[in-house]
Coordinates of C-alpha atoms in Angstrom, one line a residue:
X99 CA -4.3 -5.5 31.4
X100 CA -4.7 -5.8 27.7
X101 CA -5.0 -3.4 24.7
X102 CA -8.5 -2.8 23.8
X103 CA -10.0 -3.0 20.1
X104 CA -11.1 0.5 20.3
X105 CA -7.4 1.6 21.1
X106 CA -6.5 -0.1 17.8
X107 CA -9.2 1.4 15.9
X108 CA -8.2 5.0 16.9
X109 CA -4.6 4.7 15.9
X110 CA -5.3 2.5 12.8
X111 CA -3.8 3.8 9.6
X112 CA -1.4 6.7 9.3
X113 CA -0.9 10.1 7.5
X114 CA 0.1 10.2 3.9
X115 CA 0.9 12.6 1.0
X116 CA 3.0 15.0 3.1
X117 CA 3.9 18.2 1.7
X118 CA 6.1 21.1 3.1
X119 CA 5.4 24.6 1.9
X120 CA 7.6 27.6 2.4
X121 CA 5.8 30.9 3.5
X122 CA 7.0 34.2 4.7
X123 CA 6.2 33.1 8.4
X124 CA 8.1 29.7 8.1
X125 CA 7.5 26.3 6.9
X126 CA 3.8 24.9 6.7
X127 CA 3.1 21.2 6.6
X128 CA 0.1 19.6 5.1
X129 CA -0.9 15.8 5.1
X130 CA -4.1 13.7 5.0
X131 CA -5.1 11.4 7.9
X132 CA -7.7 8.7 8.4
X133 CA -10.6 9.4 10.6
X134 CA -12.3 6.0 11.5
X135 CA -14.7 7.8 13.8
X136 CA -15.9 9.9 11.0
X137 CA -17.0 7.1 8.9
X138 CA -13.4 6.2 7.6
X139 CA -12.9 9.7 5.6
X140 CA -9.5 11.0 4.9
X141 CA -9.1 14.5 6.0
X142 CA -6.5 17.0 4.9
X143 CA -4.7 18.6 7.7
X144 CA -2.6 21.9 7.7
X145 CA -0.1 22.9 10.2
X146 CA 0.8 26.6 10.3
X147 CA 4.5 27.8 11.1
X148 CA 3.3 28.8 14.6
X149 CA 2.3 25.2 15.4
X150 CA -1.6 25.6 14.9
X151 CA -3.3 22.6 13.3
X152 CA -6.5 23.2 11.3
X153 CA -8.6 20.6 9.4
X154 CA -8.4 22.1 5.8
X155 CA -11.3 19.7 4.6
X156 CA -14.5 20.2 6.0
X157 CA -16.6 17.5 7.7
X158 CA -18.5 15.2 5.1
X159 CA -15.6 15.7 2.5
X160 CA -13.1 12.8 1.9
X161 CA -9.9 13.3 0.1
X162 CA -9.6 9.8 -1.7
X163 CA -9.7 8.5 -5.2
X164 CA -10.0 5.0 -7.1
X165 CA -7.3 5.6 -9.5
X166 CA -5.9 1.9 -10.2
X167 CA -8.7 1.1 -7.2
X168 CA -5.9 1.8 -4.6
X169 CA -6.0 5.5 -5.2
X170 CA -3.3 8.0 -6.2
X171 CA -2.2 11.3 -5.0
X172 CA -5.5 13.0 -4.0
X173 CA -4.7 16.6 -2.9
X174 CA -2.4 19.5 -3.6
X175 CA -2.3 22.8 -1.4
X176 CA -2.6 26.0 -3.5
X177 CA -0.8 29.0 -3.1
X178 CA -2.6 31.3 -0.5
X179 CA -3.9 28.5 1.4
X180 CA -6.5 27.0 -0.9
X181 CA -6.8 23.2 -1.9
X182 CA -7.4 21.1 -4.7
X183 CA -8.5 17.5 -4.1
X184 CA -10.4 14.5 -5.4
X185 CA -13.6 13.6 -3.5
X186 CA -14.4 9.9 -2.9
X187 CA -18.3 10.0 -3.2
X188 CA -18.2 11.1 -6.8
X189 CA -14.4 11.1 -7.8
X190 CA -14.4 14.6 -9.2
X191 CA -11.8 17.3 -8.8
X192 CA -12.7 20.1 -6.6
X193 CA -11.2 23.4 -5.4
X194 CA -11.4 24.8 -1.9
X195 CA -10.7 28.5 -1.0
X196 CA -13.4 29.5 1.5
X197 CA -16.8 28.1 2.2
X198 CA -17.8 24.9 0.1
X199 CA -15.6 23.1 -2.5
X200 CA -16.3 24.0 -6.0
X201 CA -16.2 21.1 -8.7
X202 CA -13.6 21.7 -11.4
X203 CA -14.5 18.4 -13.4
X204 CA -18.1 17.3 -14.6
X205 CA -19.9 14.5 -12.9
X206 CA -19.2 11.2 -14.7
X207 CA -17.5 7.8 -14.8
X208 CA -13.9 9.6 -14.8
X209 CA -11.7 9.1 -11.9
X210 CA -8.4 11.5 -11.2
X211 CA -5.5 11.0 -9.0
X212 CA -1.7 11.6 -8.8
X213 CA -2.4 15.3 -8.6
X214 CA 0.3 17.6 -9.5
X215 CA 0.5 21.6 -9.9
X216 CA 2.9 22.3 -12.8
X217 CA 4.8 25.8 -11.8
X218 CA 3.6 28.9 -13.5
X219 CA 0.4 27.3 -15.0
X220 CA -3.0 28.0 -13.5
X221 CA -4.1 24.3 -13.8
X222 CA -3.8 21.1 -12.1
X223 CA -2.5 17.9 -13.9
X224 CA -3.8 14.6 -12.9
X225 CA -3.9 11.0 -14.2
X226 CA -7.5 10.8 -15.5
X227 CA -9.0 7.0 -15.9
X228 CA -12.2 6.3 -17.7
X229 CA -13.8 3.3 -19.2
X230 CA -14.2 3.2 -23.0
X231 CA -15.8 -0.2 -23.7
X232 CA -14.2 -3.4 -24.3
X233 CA -10.5 -3.2 -25.5
X234 CA -8.5 -6.2 -26.4
X235 CA -5.3 -6.9 -24.3
X236 CA -6.5 -5.6 -21.0
X237 CA -6.7 -9.0 -19.3
X238 CA -7.1 -12.5 -19.4
X239 CA -10.6 -12.1 -20.6
X240 CA -10.3 -8.8 -22.5
X241 CA -13.6 -7.9 -24.2
X242 CA -15.7 -10.0 -22.0
X243 CA -16.8 -7.0 -19.6
X244 CA -19.1 -4.1 -20.4
X245 CA -16.6 -1.4 -19.6
X246 CA -19.0 0.4 -17.5
X247 CA -16.5 2.3 -15.3
X248 CA -16.3 0.0 -12.5
X249 CA -12.7 -0.7 -13.1
X250 CA -13.1 -4.3 -14.1
X251 CA -12.5 -6.2 -17.4
X252 CA -13.1 -4.1 -20.6
X253 CA -11.5 -1.0 -21.9
X254 CA -9.9 1.4 -19.3
X255 CA -8.2 4.4 -20.8
X256 CA -5.6 6.7 -18.9
X257 CA -4.3 10.0 -19.9
X258 CA -2.6 12.9 -18.2
X259 CA -4.7 15.8 -18.2
X260 CA -4.6 19.5 -17.4
X261 CA -7.6 20.9 -15.6
X262 CA -7.9 24.8 -15.1
X263 CA -8.2 25.7 -11.5
X264 CA -10.7 28.4 -12.4
X265 CA -12.9 25.8 -13.5
X266 CA -13.6 27.8 -16.5
X267 CA -13.0 25.2 -19.2
X268 CA -12.8 21.3 -20.0
X269 CA -9.8 19.3 -19.3
X270 CA -6.8 19.2 -21.8
X271 CA -5.2 16.0 -22.7
X272 CA -1.3 16.5 -22.0
X273 CA -0.2 13.0 -22.5
X274 CA -1.7 10.0 -24.0
X275 CA 0.7 7.0 -24.2
X276 CA 1.2 3.7 -22.3
X277 CA -1.9 2.0 -20.7
X278 CA -0.8 3.0 -17.2
X279 CA 0.7 6.5 -16.4
X280 CA 2.0 8.3 -13.2
X281 CA 4.4 11.0 -12.1
X282 CA 3.6 13.8 -14.4
X283 CA 6.2 16.6 -14.2
X284 CA 7.0 19.8 -16.1
X285 CA 10.6 20.8 -16.7
X286 CA 11.8 24.1 -15.1
X287 CA 11.8 25.8 -18.5
X288 CA 8.4 24.9 -19.2
X289 CA 9.4 23.0 -22.5
X290 CA 9.5 19.4 -21.7
X291 CA 7.2 17.0 -19.8
X292 CA 8.0 13.5 -18.3
X293 CA 6.1 11.0 -16.9
X294 CA 6.5 7.2 -16.0
X295 CA 4.5 4.5 -18.1
X296 CA 4.0 0.9 -18.5
X297 CA 1.9 -1.5 -20.3
X298 CA 0.2 -5.1 -19.7
X299 CA 1.3 -7.7 -18.5
X300 CA 4.0 -5.9 -16.4
X301 CA 3.4 -4.3 -13.0
X302 CA 5.2 -1.0 -12.1
X303 CA 7.8 -3.1 -10.1
X304 CA 8.6 -5.4 -13.1
X305 CA 9.3 -2.8 -15.6
X306 CA 8.3 0.9 -16.4
X307 CA 9.6 3.6 -18.8
X308 CA 10.7 7.1 -17.9
X309 CA 9.5 9.1 -20.8
X310 CA 10.4 12.6 -21.9
X311 CA 8.5 14.6 -24.5
X312 CA 8.5 18.3 -25.9
X313 CA 5.4 20.3 -24.6
X314 CA 4.0 22.2 -27.6
X315 CA 2.4 25.6 -27.7
X316 CA -1.1 24.0 -27.1
X317 CA 0.1 22.4 -23.9
X318 CA 0.2 18.8 -25.4
X319 CA 3.0 16.5 -25.4
X320 CA 4.9 15.6 -28.6
X321 CA 6.8 12.5 -29.7
X322 CA 8.5 11.2 -26.5
X323 CA 11.8 9.4 -25.9
X324 CA 12.5 6.7 -23.2
X325 CA 15.4 8.0 -21.2
X326 CA 15.4 5.2 -18.7
X327 CA 13.7 1.8 -17.7
X328 CA 12.4 -1.0 -19.9
X329 CA 10.6 -4.3 -19.5
X330 CA 12.9 -5.7 -16.9
X331 CA 13.7 -2.2 -15.2
X332 CA 11.5 -0.3 -12.7
X333 CA 11.4 3.4 -12.7
X334 CA 9.4 4.4 -9.5
X335 CA 9.8 8.2 -9.5
X336 CA 11.4 11.1 -11.3
X337 CA 12.0 14.8 -10.5
X338 CA 13.7 17.4 -12.8
X339 CA 17.1 18.6 -11.6
X340 CA 17.4 21.3 -14.2
X341 CA 16.0 21.8 -17.8
X342 CA 18.4 19.1 -19.2
X343 CA 18.4 16.3 -16.7
X344 CA 16.4 14.4 -13.9
X345 CA 16.6 12.6 -10.6
X346 CA 15.1 9.2 -10.9
X347 CA 14.8 6.0 -8.7
X348 CA 15.5 3.0 -10.9
X349 CA 16.9 -0.8 -10.8
X350 CA 19.1 -1.7 -13.5
X351 CA 21.5 -3.2 -10.9
X352 CA 18.7 -5.0 -9.0
X353 CA 18.2 -2.4 -6.4
X354 CA 16.1 0.6 -6.4
X355 CA 18.8 3.5 -6.3
X356 CA 19.0 7.2 -7.1
X357 CA 20.2 8.0 -10.8
X358 CA 21.1 11.1 -12.7
X359 CA 19.3 10.8 -16.0
X360 CA 19.8 13.1 -19.1
X361 CA 16.8 14.4 -20.7
X362 CA 18.4 13.1 -24.1
X363 CA 19.0 9.7 -22.7
X364 CA 22.8 10.1 -23.0
X365 CA 25.2 9.5 -19.9
X366 CA 23.7 9.4 -16.5
X367 CA 25.0 7.8 -13.4
X368 CA 24.0 6.0 -10.3
X369 CA 24.2 8.3 -7.4
X370 CA 23.8 5.6 -4.7
X371 CA 25.6 2.6 -6.0
X372 CA 24.9 0.3 -2.9
X373 CA 22.8 -2.8 -2.4
X374 CA 20.2 -0.8 -0.5
X375 CA 16.6 0.2 -1.7
X376 CA 15.7 3.8 -2.2
X377 CA 12.5 3.0 -3.7
X378 CA 9.2 1.3 -3.1
X379 CA 6.5 -0.5 -5.1
X380 CA 4.3 1.9 -6.5
X381 CA 0.8 0.6 -5.6
X382 CA -0.4 4.2 -5.3
X383 CA 0.8 6.7 -8.0
X384 CA 2.3 9.7 -6.2
X385 CA 4.4 7.8 -3.7
X386 CA 7.7 9.7 -3.2
X387 CA 11.0 8.3 -1.6
X388 CA 13.0 11.2 -2.4
X389 CA 12.7 15.1 -2.6
X390 CA 14.8 17.9 -4.2
X391 CA 16.0 20.2 -1.4
X392 CA 18.2 23.1 -2.6
X393 CA 20.8 21.0 -4.4
X394 CA 20.4 18.2 -1.9
X395 CA 18.2 15.2 -2.0
X396 CA 16.2 14.1 1.0
X397 CA 16.1 10.3 0.6
X398 CA 14.1 7.4 2.2
X399 CA 16.1 4.2 2.1
X400 CA 16.9 0.8 3.8
X401 CA 15.1 -2.4 4.5
X402 CA 11.8 -3.2 6.3
X403 CA 14.0 -4.1 9.2
X404 CA 15.1 -0.2 9.4
X405 CA 14.0 2.0 7.0
X406 CA 15.9 5.5 7.2
X407 CA 15.8 9.2 6.3
X408 CA 19.0 10.6 4.8
X409 CA 20.2 13.8 2.9
X410 CA 22.3 13.0 0.0
X411 CA 24.9 15.1 -1.8
X412 CA 24.2 14.2 -5.4
X413 CA 27.9 15.5 -6.5
X414 CA 29.9 13.7 -3.9
X415 CA 27.5 10.6 -2.9
X416 CA 27.8 11.5 0.6
X417 CA 24.6 10.4 2.6
X418 CA 24.1 11.8 6.1
X419 CA 21.5 10.1 8.4
X420 CA 18.8 12.5 9.8
X421 CA 16.1 9.9 10.7
X422 CA 16.4 10.1 14.3
X423 CA 15.2 7.4 16.5
X424 CA 12.4 6.2 13.8
X425 CA 12.7 2.5 12.6
X426 CA 10.5 3.4 9.6
X427 CA 9.9 6.1 7.2
X428 CA 7.0 6.0 4.7
X429 CA 7.1 6.6 0.9
X430 CA 6.1 10.1 1.3
X431 CA 8.7 12.9 1.8
X432 CA 8.7 16.7 0.9
X433 CA 11.2 19.5 1.4
X434 CA 11.0 23.3 1.7
X435 CA 12.8 26.1 3.5
X436 CA 15.8 24.0 4.8
X437 CA 13.5 21.1 6.2
X438 CA 11.9 18.0 5.3
X439 CA 8.6 16.6 6.3
X440 CA 7.8 12.9 6.2
X441 CA 6.1 10.0 8.2
X442 CA 7.7 8.2 10.7
X443 CA 7.4 5.5 13.3
X444 CA 9.2 3.7 15.8
X445 CA 8.3 0.2 17.6
X446 CA 6.5 2.4 20.5
X447 CA 5.2 5.1 18.6
X448 CA 2.6 5.2 15.6
X449 CA 3.0 6.8 12.2
X450 CA 3.3 10.6 12.8
X451 CA 4.2 13.5 10.7
X452 CA 7.6 15.0 11.6
X453 CA 9.4 18.1 10.3
X454 CA 13.2 17.7 10.1
X455 CA 15.7 20.2 10.0
X456 CA 18.3 19.4 7.2
X457 CA 21.2 21.1 8.7
X458 CA 21.1 20.2 12.4
X459 CA 18.9 17.2 12.2
X460 CA 16.4 18.2 14.6
X461 CA 13.0 16.5 14.8
X462 CA 9.3 18.0 15.5
X463 CA 6.5 15.9 15.6
X464 CA 3.7 18.2 14.0
X465 CA 0.6 15.9 13.7
X466 CA -1.5 15.6 16.6
X467 CA -0.4 12.8 19.2
X468 CA -2.7 9.8 19.6
X469 CA -3.5 8.1 22.9
X470 CA -1.4 5.2 23.5
X471 CA -1.6 2.2 25.9
X472 CA 1.2 1.8 28.5
X473 CA 4.7 1.0 27.3
X474 CA 4.9 -2.2 29.1
X475 CA 1.9 -3.7 27.1
X476 CA 3.7 -3.2 23.8
X477 CA 6.1 -6.0 22.5
X478 CA 9.7 -5.4 21.9
X479 CA 10.4 -6.6 18.1
X480 CA 13.2 -8.9 17.1
X481 CA 14.5 -9.1 13.6
X482 CA 15.4 -12.8 12.5
X483 CA 16.4 -14.8 9.5
X484 CA 15.1 -18.2 9.6
X485 CA 16.4 -20.4 6.6
X486 CA 17.0 -17.5 4.6
X487 CA 13.4 -15.9 5.3
X488 CA 13.2 -12.5 6.8
X489 CA 10.7 -12.1 10.0
X490 CA 10.1 -9.9 12.8
X491 CA 9.2 -11.7 16.1
X492 CA 6.7 -10.1 18.8
X493 CA 6.9 -12.1 21.8
X494 CA 3.7 -12.8 23.8
X495 CA 3.2 -11.0 27.4
X496 CA 4.1 -13.0 30.1
X497 CA 5.4 -16.2 28.1
X498 CA 6.9 -19.1 29.9
X499 CA 8.1 -21.7 27.5
X500 CA 6.4 -22.6 24.0
X501 CA 3.4 -20.1 23.4
X502 CA 0.6 -20.1 20.9
X503 CA 1.6 -18.0 17.9
X504 CA 0.1 -16.3 15.0
X505 CA 2.0 -15.9 11.9
X506 CA 0.9 -12.6 10.0
X507 CA 1.2 -12.5 6.4
X508 CA 1.4 -9.1 4.5
X509 CA -0.4 -8.3 1.3
X510 CA 0.6 -7.3 -2.1
X511 CA 2.1 -10.0 -2.4
X512 CA 4.9 -7.3 -3.7
X513 CA 5.1 -5.5 -0.4
X514 CA 6.4 -5.9 3.1
X515 CA 5.7 -5.3 6.8
X516 CA 8.3 -2.9 8.3
X517 CA 9.3 -2.6 12.1
X518 CA 6.9 -0.2 13.6
X519 CA 4.3 0.2 16.2
X520 CA 1.2 -1.8 15.1
X521 CA -1.5 -2.0 17.9
X522 CA -3.1 -4.7 16.1
X523 CA -0.2 -6.9 16.7
X524 CA -0.1 -5.6 20.1
X525 CA -3.5 -6.5 20.8
X526 CA -2.9 -10.1 20.5
X527 CA 0.5 -10.1 22.1
X528 CA -1.0 -8.3 25.3
X529 CA -3.2 -11.4 25.6
X530 CA -0.5 -14.1 25.4
X531 CA -0.6 -14.7 21.6
X532 CA 3.0 -14.4 20.0
X533 CA 3.1 -12.9 16.6
X534 CA 5.7 -13.6 13.8
X535 CA 5.5 -11.4 10.8
X536 CA 7.0 -13.0 7.7
X537 CA 8.7 -11.0 4.8
X538 CA 8.6 -14.0 2.5
X539 CA 10.1 -14.3 -0.7
X540 CA 8.4 -11.8 -3.1
X541 CA 8.6 -9.1 -0.3
X542 CA 10.1 -5.6 -1.2
X543 CA 12.9 -3.8 0.5
X544 CA 15.5 -6.8 0.1
X545 CA 16.4 -6.1 -3.8
X546 CA 14.9 -7.5 -7.0
X547 CA 16.4 -11.2 -6.7
X548 CA 14.6 -11.6 -3.4
X549 CA 11.4 -9.9 -4.7
X550 CA 11.5 -12.4 -7.7
X551 CA 11.8 -15.5 -5.7
X552 CA 8.1 -15.6 -6.0
X553 CA 8.0 -15.2 -9.8
X554 CA 5.7 -17.9 -11.2
X555 CA 5.8 -19.4 -7.5
X556 CA 2.8 -17.6 -5.7
X557 CA 1.2 -20.2 -3.5
X558 CA 4.4 -22.3 -3.2
X559 CA 7.2 -19.8 -1.9
X560 CA 5.0 -17.9 0.2
X561 CA 3.5 -20.7 1.9
X562 CA 6.7 -22.7 2.2
X563 CA 8.5 -19.4 3.9
X564 CA 5.6 -19.1 6.4
X565 CA 5.8 -22.7 7.5
X566 CA 9.7 -22.6 7.6
X567 CA 9.4 -19.4 10.0
X568 CA 6.5 -21.5 12.1
X569 CA 8.7 -24.6 12.3
X570 CA 11.9 -22.6 13.1
X571 CA 9.9 -20.9 16.2
X572 CA 8.8 -24.6 17.5
X573 CA 12.7 -25.6 17.1
X574 CA 13.6 -22.5 18.9
X575 CA 11.2 -23.6 21.8
X576 CA 9.2 -20.5 21.5
X577 CA 6.0 -21.6 19.7
X578 CA 3.8 -24.6 20.7
X579 CA 3.6 -26.8 17.5
X580 CA -0.1 -27.6 18.2
X581 CA -0.9 -23.9 18.5
X582 CA 0.0 -22.0 15.4
X583 CA -2.3 -20.1 13.2
X584 CA -1.7 -18.2 10.2
X585 CA -3.6 -14.6 9.1
X586 CA -3.4 -12.2 6.4
X587 CA -5.3 -9.7 4.2
X588 CA -5.8 -9.6 0.4
X589 CA -2.7 -11.4 -0.9
X590 CA -1.8 -12.2 2.4
X591 CA -5.2 -13.9 2.8
X592 CA -4.5 -15.8 -0.3
X593 CA -1.3 -17.2 1.5
X594 CA -3.4 -17.8 4.7
X595 CA -5.8 -20.2 2.9
X596 CA -3.1 -21.7 0.6
X597 CA -1.2 -22.4 4.0
X598 CA -4.2 -24.2 5.4
X599 CA -4.8 -26.5 2.3
X600 CA -1.2 -27.0 1.1
X601 CA 0.5 -27.5 4.4
X602 CA -0.1 -29.3 7.8
X603 CA 1.5 -26.7 10.0
X604 CA -1.4 -24.5 11.0
X605 CA -4.3 -25.1 13.3
X606 CA -6.3 -22.5 11.8
X607 CA -6.4 -19.4 9.7
X608 CA -8.1 -15.9 9.3
X609 CA -8.4 -14.4 6.1
X610 CA -9.4 -10.9 5.6
X611 CA -10.7 -10.1 1.9
X612 CA -8.6 -13.0 0.6
X613 CA -8.3 -14.4 -2.9
X614 CA -9.3 -18.0 -2.7
X615 CA -9.2 -19.0 -6.5
X616 CA -6.7 -17.4 -8.7
X617 CA -8.2 -18.1 -12.1
X618 CA -11.6 -16.7 -11.3
X619 CA -10.0 -13.6 -9.6
X620 CA -7.9 -12.9 -12.7
X621 CA -11.1 -12.7 -14.7
X622 CA -13.2 -10.8 -12.2
X623 CA -10.7 -8.2 -10.7
X624 CA -9.8 -4.6 -11.8
X625 CA -7.5 -3.5 -14.7
X626 CA -4.5 -2.7 -12.7
X627 CA -3.9 -6.3 -11.3
X628 CA -5.7 -8.1 -14.1
X629 CA -2.3 -9.4 -15.7
X630 CA -0.6 -9.5 -12.2
X631 CA -0.8 -13.2 -12.1
X632 CA 1.1 -13.7 -15.4
X633 CA 4.2 -12.9 -13.4
X634 CA 3.0 -14.6 -10.1
X635 CA 2.0 -17.7 -11.5
X636 CA 2.0 -17.9 -15.3
X637 CA 0.1 -16.7 -18.4
X638 CA -3.3 -18.0 -19.0
X639 CA -4.5 -20.5 -20.7
X640 CA -0.8 -21.8 -21.0
X641 CA -0.3 -22.4 -17.3
X642 CA -3.9 -23.3 -16.2
X643 CA -2.6 -26.6 -14.4
X644 CA -0.6 -24.2 -11.9
X645 CA -3.9 -22.4 -11.3
X646 CA -5.6 -25.6 -10.7
X647 CA -2.9 -27.3 -8.5
X648 CA -2.6 -24.1 -6.2
X649 CA -6.2 -22.9 -6.1
X650 CA -7.1 -23.2 -2.3
X651 CA -10.9 -23.2 -3.5
X652 CA -10.3 -26.5 -5.4
X653 CA -8.5 -28.1 -2.3
X654 CA -10.5 -27.0 0.4
X655 CA -11.1 -30.4 1.5
X656 CA -7.3 -30.5 2.7
X657 CA -7.7 -27.6 5.3
X658 CA -5.7 -28.4 8.2
X659 CA -8.0 -26.3 10.6
X660 CA -10.8 -24.1 10.8
X661 CA -10.9 -20.9 8.9
X662 CA -12.5 -17.4 9.6
X663 CA -13.3 -15.3 6.5
X664 CA -13.9 -11.4 6.7
X665 CA -15.1 -9.5 3.5
X666 CA -16.1 -6.0 2.7
X667 CA -19.3 -6.0 0.3
X668 CA -18.2 -3.1 -1.8
X669 CA -14.6 -4.7 -2.4
X670 CA -13.8 -4.1 -6.2
X671 CA -10.3 -5.6 -5.9
X672 CA -11.4 -9.0 -4.4
X673 CA -15.1 -9.8 -4.9
X674 CA -16.8 -11.2 -1.7
X675 CA -17.6 -14.4 -3.9
X676 CA -14.1 -15.4 -3.3
X677 CA -14.9 -15.7 0.2
X678 CA -18.5 -17.1 -0.2
X679 CA -17.3 -20.0 -2.5
X680 CA -14.5 -21.1 -0.3
X681 CA -16.5 -21.3 2.7
X682 CA -19.1 -23.4 0.7
X683 CA -16.4 -25.8 -0.2
X684 CA -15.2 -26.0 3.4
X685 CA -18.8 -26.8 4.4
X686 CA -19.2 -29.4 1.8
X687 CA -16.0 -31.3 3.0
X688 CA -17.2 -31.0 6.7
X689 CA -14.4 -28.4 7.7
X690 CA -15.4 -25.6 10.2
X691 CA -15.7 -22.0 9.0
X692 CA -17.2 -18.8 9.6
X693 CA -17.9 -15.8 7.5
X694 CA -18.3 -12.1 8.4
X695 CA -19.3 -9.6 5.9
X696 CA -19.1 -5.8 6.3
X697 CA -21.6 -3.5 4.3
X698 CA -19.9 -0.2 3.3
X699 CA -16.4 -1.5 3.6
X700 CA -14.0 -2.1 0.3
X701 CA -10.7 -3.6 0.2
X702 CA -9.4 -3.0 3.7
X703 CA -11.1 -1.7 6.9
X704 CA -11.6 2.0 7.5
X705 CA -14.5 2.2 9.9
X706 CA -14.1 2.2 13.5
X707 CA -16.8 -0.2 14.2
X708 CA -15.5 -2.6 11.5
X709 CA -12.0 -2.7 12.9
X710 CA -13.4 -3.5 16.5
X711 CA -15.8 -6.1 15.2
X712 CA -13.0 -7.7 13.0
X713 CA -10.6 -7.7 15.9
X714 CA -12.8 -9.0 18.4
X715 CA -14.0 -11.9 16.0
X716 CA -10.3 -12.8 15.5
X717 CA -9.7 -13.1 19.0
X718 CA -12.7 -15.2 19.8
X719 CA -11.6 -17.6 16.8
X720 CA -8.0 -18.0 18.3
X721 CA -9.8 -18.8 21.6
X722 CA -11.6 -21.7 19.8
X723 CA -8.7 -23.0 17.9
X724 CA -6.1 -22.7 20.8
X725 CA -8.5 -23.7 23.6
X726 CA -8.6 -20.3 25.7
X727 CA -11.7 -18.4 27.0
X728 CA -12.3 -15.0 25.7
X729 CA -15.0 -13.5 27.7
X730 CA -14.3 -10.0 26.9
X731 CA -15.5 -10.4 23.2
X732 CA -18.6 -11.6 21.6
X733 CA -18.6 -15.5 21.1
X734 CA -18.1 -16.6 17.5
X735 CA -19.9 -19.6 16.3
X736 CA -18.2 -21.9 13.5
X737 CA -20.2 -23.8 11.0
X738 CA -20.9 -27.5 12.3
X739 CA -21.5 -26.0 15.9
X740 CA -25.1 -25.3 17.1
X741 CA -25.9 -21.8 15.7
X742 CA -24.4 -21.9 12.2
X743 CA -21.7 -19.3 11.0
X744 CA -22.4 -16.8 8.3
X745 CA -23.0 -13.5 9.7
X746 CA -23.4 -9.9 8.2
X747 CA -22.1 -7.2 10.5

């Protein structure tokens, strides 16, 4: 008995952007969740105090946006049960009370995200992103792009704007400061505004600034002061404590801790002075790892091995755990009415919305349960460190002696893979394939020093760490040295193809929406990541030799085994040309390959049919590479075999 691809598709992804709301009848909980069976849309769900769940967003509407391409906070509940949200199809802001949503912003190229409702004002604040023609300094090829609103190249402008909820007027610019902006917040007395900003070439986990400015009578920010952060200090979230101070997650010690920060920049202190992460890399503006709760703080903290939920007393520093049996709490938390809402998972239960009583620690699952396979089909994870590299092992079902293994490589690369139920992993382990998830140097959750092991060493440290774990499994007698593959998506796809051409450990690789040539990717990718490689490899053109040495595309002839590439045709982060050029080089050198492309998919799989097809193709690939039959999935043809290889799905 094995897990089916459809089982994976129907539990893929999880809730996000959770919000708890106090009402006369109790605490409501709002969240959005993926609907793979509805074309991959994200639907906002409302759970009433009596336990009733209702879809707050009608069919056909999709609460997503393309702020910095990865998307920011996309909705907020309105008093009385209404909703303000961004719609994927046109990126506009809408208000929904009853009936059909009503647009609040005009049609055009602007994108809105990181939504926030300032107290006492009949407006929604958001980060607005627009293209304004070529703008020097926006990337290694600044000025080459047309600046036509596709997020690539030319001049992208971001502002914090206020949009009337009545729909009766144009947006007002509240803040115009750094090139990147997030976390707009109005002080309790309405006199000051704070935000987090940063500029190229930094990424937000490198260095950001927490800024505070007076808010003028016209509702626009005056001259601002930087009260925390800097070029080598990363502030990831801030919330007002009172009119004169804020709570902020920042890392001057090398660890994302919760700090008390004064509005005027004087004084302040670390409220959690321990070598534990209380923050997370802000890929999506609007992520929250703490919430203010009646003088207490609800905090998400820990490592990818065990990410916890706790209640922090900011006066004494006492931290009380309330996370229950969960091994992972996501970077979204909200508090109201003596309760906290968050998203949690265990190794045997998927991501679900939980409501936690902050006094007695009681838990209630409030999102709809998902159908799960039998418990005996789920692997028991094991946390290990191999030669200083963090990893999680998922043993194969029925293993006797050394087994075939697949090394899973997370994306980012500034990210991690936590310990939680992942049916994609269980799909393979239930078929006798072991999985080793590697949190290689560069991963988050282990402090800045571990994160910066990858600085200027991308394509070296990540490859070496994955190879170390693979060899370690062989030495432990758990993996068959001749049957180890590597797979990953996005930056994990890069490490996959880099490991194939720069090591001799792996018998094959599966790369989802992968970067295969760093210099061309830097030239063609979107604004948010257009200078990411300055820190990962080095600035161009000064370090071009590194790009040439590490490029999998330029060394495809060295591949140690065949490669399956999968790519969405609407991917604005990694263009499908990255995959097409790589397989062309593999073909030119007589290496085996297959390429599957998916119309309508972007950077990641959201549609049920795509998830199923990709999983089936990946299993068929391992069958070819490791030498076992896969009669339950359609056959896969590799280039060099009778039927050729390139397919569009």
